């Protein structure tokens, strides 16, 4: 029996057991994936006791991702760029961590718009939180020539830009509609549009017809931004695919099978999002 879990505080909202449980059944693996509520301040101790708890590894969610990063013996470049870890495994007595949001975002984009890399000369990323750092790192790692970062608190966007000298422009939030004209990929990484939050009131009239519009918010499955973009015939990329793809590296490390993100898995999670 191989065991893994997700740690957070609280943990009741976490959907990753649905994903990993689906794959364990699909691949006939004798394994278990549970939620573990870990108090803030207890993260490093929990992670260093993975072997004693007979856990192959874990996912890490809010508010523990930065504390987990600090507890690792080794991390991938995505985790360094974000300053946070969401996937942990054991390797020869060492704790290894990665930030799989970066590959999750990129794989989701690859799935929905396979030719995007050749088409995107300028990406505009909205937001400057943890998710934005991962998205920006992912886009730059794929060679996007120009990334513009816009955020309500401009200083946070400027801090991310300073960590990537010469690669990122920043833009103030109020003047955003004027910035859309030459954008090939628009990505919302703010919490605007999420169920229970205000919507993202950004007029899309100045966006090129060929522009791709991606929203990493996945509750609801189609945000108001994506609905308006779809109505204008833009290619749209929903956030749920990113959640599914970011789960792949952990499952592969812990359970020894690289799982597929299938339409059946998507529907399994989508039904849960619609039902809650
Ligand atoms: P975060 O670190 O808290 O950042 C939130 C961002 O939203 C900040 O840029 C913040 O701007 C902005 N924001 C919040 N309220 C705003 C408002 N009223 N007007 C303008 N901007 C506002 O959160 P995060 O971890 O980056 O996550 C952001 C979103 O991504 C969440 O909805 C989360 O569920 C989603 N997400 C999805 C996936 C996935 O797998 N699909 C993965 C990670 C995250 P300020 O800096 O000005 O506060």
Coordinates of C-alpha atoms in Angstrom, one line a residue, residues 76-273:
X76 CA 13.1 22.6 -8.9
X77 CA 13.6 25.9 -10.8
X78 CA 9.8 26.5 -10.8
X79 CA 9.7 26.4 -7.0
X80 CA 12.7 28.8 -6.8
X81 CA 10.9 31.2 -9.1
X82 CA 7.7 31.1 -7.1
X83 CA 9.3 30.8 -3.7
X84 CA 6.8 28.0 -2.9
X85 CA 6.4 24.3 -3.1
X86 CA 3.2 22.3 -3.7
X87 CA 4.5 18.8 -4.3
X88 CA 6.9 16.9 -2.1
X89 CA 8.5 13.5 -2.3
X90 CA 11.3 11.6 -0.5
X91 CA 14.5 10.7 -2.3
X92 CA 17.3 8.8 -0.5
X93 CA 16.3 10.3 2.9
X94 CA 16.1 13.8 1.4
X95 CA 13.0 16.0 0.9
X96 CA 12.6 17.1 -2.7
X97 CA 10.0 19.7 -3.7
X98 CA 8.6 21.3 -6.8
X99 CA 6.0 23.8 -7.8
X100 CA 3.8 21.9 -10.2
X101 CA 1.5 24.9 -10.9
X102 CA 4.2 25.9 -13.5
X103 CA 3.9 22.7 -15.5
X104 CA 0.2 22.5 -14.8
X105 CA -0.4 25.9 -16.4
X106 CA 1.8 25.2 -19.4
X107 CA 0.4 21.7 -20.1
X108 CA -3.1 23.0 -20.0
X109 CA -2.2 25.7 -22.5
X110 CA -0.4 23.1 -24.7
X111 CA -3.5 20.8 -24.6
X112 CA -6.0 23.5 -25.6
X113 CA -3.9 25.6 -28.0
X114 CA -1.1 23.3 -29.2
X115 CA 0.4 26.0 -31.5
X116 CA 0.4 28.8 -28.9
X117 CA 4.2 29.1 -28.6
X118 CA 4.5 30.1 -32.3
X119 CA 1.6 32.6 -31.9
X120 CA 2.4 34.4 -28.7
X121 CA 4.8 37.3 -29.0
X122 CA 3.3 39.3 -26.1
X123 CA 1.5 37.9 -23.0
X124 CA -0.4 40.0 -20.5
X125 CA -0.6 38.5 -17.1
X126 CA -3.2 40.0 -14.6
X127 CA -2.2 39.6 -11.0
X128 CA 1.0 39.4 -9.0
X129 CA 0.3 36.8 -6.4
X130 CA 1.8 33.3 -6.0
X131 CA 0.0 32.0 -9.1
X132 CA 1.2 34.9 -11.2
X133 CA 4.8 34.1 -10.3
X134 CA 4.4 30.6 -11.6
X135 CA 2.7 31.6 -14.8
X136 CA 5.3 34.3 -15.6
X137 CA 8.1 31.8 -14.9
X138 CA 6.4 29.2 -17.2
X139 CA 5.9 31.7 -20.0
X140 CA 9.5 33.0 -19.9
X141 CA 10.8 29.4 -19.7
X142 CA 9.0 28.7 -23.0
X143 CA 10.6 31.8 -24.6
X144 CA 7.7 34.2 -24.8
X145 CA 9.5 37.4 -26.0
X146 CA 7.5 39.9 -24.0
X147 CA 5.5 39.5 -20.8
X148 CA 3.5 42.4 -19.3
X149 CA 2.4 42.1 -15.7
X150 CA -0.5 44.2 -14.4
X151 CA -1.7 44.3 -10.8
X152 CA -3.9 46.4 -8.6
X153 CA -0.9 46.8 -6.2
X154 CA 1.7 47.8 -8.8
X155 CA 4.6 47.4 -6.4
X156 CA 4.0 43.6 -6.3
X157 CA 4.2 43.4 -10.1
X158 CA 7.4 45.5 -10.0
X159 CA 9.0 43.1 -7.5
X160 CA 8.3 40.2 -9.8
X161 CA 9.7 42.1 -12.8
X162 CA 12.8 43.0 -10.8
X163 CA 13.5 39.2 -10.3
X164 CA 13.5 38.8 -14.1
X165 CA 15.6 41.8 -15.3
X166 CA 14.7 43.0 -18.8
X167 CA 12.1 40.2 -19.4
X168 CA 8.9 41.8 -17.9
X169 CA 7.1 45.1 -18.3
X170 CA 4.7 46.2 -15.7
X171 CA 1.4 48.1 -16.3
X172 CA -0.9 49.9 -13.9
X173 CA -4.3 48.4 -13.3
X174 CA -6.5 51.5 -14.2
X175 CA -5.0 51.9 -17.7
X176 CA -5.4 48.2 -18.6
X177 CA -7.9 48.4 -21.5
X178 CA -5.4 50.5 -23.4
X179 CA -2.7 47.8 -22.9
X180 CA -4.7 45.1 -24.7
X181 CA -4.1 46.2 -28.4
X182 CA -1.0 44.0 -29.2
X183 CA -1.6 41.2 -26.7
X184 CA -1.6 37.6 -28.1
X185 CA -2.3 35.9 -24.7
X186 CA -4.2 37.3 -21.8
X187 CA -4.0 35.3 -18.5
X188 CA -6.1 36.1 -15.4
X189 CA -4.3 35.0 -12.3
X190 CA -6.2 37.3 -9.9
X191 CA -9.0 35.9 -7.8
X192 CA -11.4 38.2 -9.6
X193 CA -14.2 36.2 -11.3
X194 CA -14.0 33.4 -8.7
X195 CA -17.2 32.4 -7.1
X196 CA -17.9 34.8 -4.2
X197 CA -15.5 37.4 -5.5
X198 CA -16.1 40.5 -7.7
X199 CA -15.9 39.8 -11.5
X200 CA -13.1 41.0 -13.7
X201 CA -14.5 44.1 -15.4
X202 CA -12.1 44.3 -18.3
X203 CA -13.6 45.3 -21.6
X204 CA -12.3 43.1 -24.4
X205 CA -13.2 45.2 -27.4
X206 CA -9.6 46.3 -28.1
X207 CA -8.2 42.7 -27.9
X208 CA -7.0 41.2 -31.3
X209 CA -9.4 38.6 -32.6
X210 CA -6.6 36.0 -32.6
X211 CA -5.7 36.6 -28.9
X212 CA -6.0 33.6 -26.6
X213 CA -7.7 34.2 -23.3
X214 CA -6.9 32.0 -20.3
X215 CA -8.3 32.2 -16.8
X216 CA -6.7 30.0 -14.0
X217 CA -9.8 30.5 -11.8
X218 CA -11.8 27.3 -12.0
X219 CA -14.8 28.0 -9.8
X220 CA -17.0 28.6 -11.8
X221 CA -15.7 26.4 -14.7
X222 CA -16.3 29.3 -17.2
X223 CA -15.7 32.6 -15.6
X224 CA -17.3 35.8 -16.8
X225 CA -14.0 36.8 -18.5
X226 CA -14.0 33.5 -20.4
X227 CA -17.7 33.7 -21.3
X228 CA -17.2 37.2 -22.8
X229 CA -14.0 36.1 -24.7
X230 CA -15.8 33.0 -26.1
X231 CA -18.7 35.2 -27.3
X232 CA -16.1 37.2 -29.3
X233 CA -14.7 33.9 -30.7
X234 CA -11.4 34.0 -28.9
X235 CA -9.6 30.7 -28.1
X236 CA -10.3 30.2 -24.3
X237 CA -8.5 28.1 -21.8
X238 CA -10.3 27.2 -18.5
X239 CA -8.5 26.9 -15.2
X240 CA -9.7 23.4 -14.2
X241 CA -7.2 21.8 -16.7
X242 CA -4.4 23.5 -14.8
X243 CA -5.5 21.9 -11.5
X244 CA -5.6 18.5 -13.1
X245 CA -2.2 18.8 -14.9
X246 CA -0.5 20.1 -11.8
X247 CA -1.4 16.9 -10.0
X248 CA 0.4 14.7 -12.5
X249 CA 4.1 15.0 -11.2
X250 CA 3.1 14.1 -7.6
X251 CA 1.1 11.0 -8.6
X252 CA 4.0 9.9 -10.9
X253 CA 6.6 10.2 -8.1
X254 CA 4.5 8.6 -5.4
X255 CA 2.7 5.8 -7.2
X256 CA 5.1 5.1 -10.1
X257 CA 2.7 5.7 -13.0
X258 CA 2.5 8.9 -15.0
X259 CA -1.3 9.4 -15.2
X260 CA -3.3 10.9 -18.0
X261 CA -5.6 13.9 -17.9
X262 CA -8.6 12.6 -19.7
X263 CA -12.1 14.0 -20.5
X264 CA -13.5 11.5 -17.9
X265 CA -11.2 12.9 -15.2
X266 CA -12.2 16.5 -16.2
X267 CA -15.9 15.6 -16.0
X268 CA -15.4 13.9 -12.6
X269 CA -13.9 17.2 -11.2
X270 CA -16.3 19.5 -13.1
X271 CA -19.3 17.7 -11.6
X272 CA -17.9 18.4 -8.1
X273 CA -17.3 22.1 -9.0

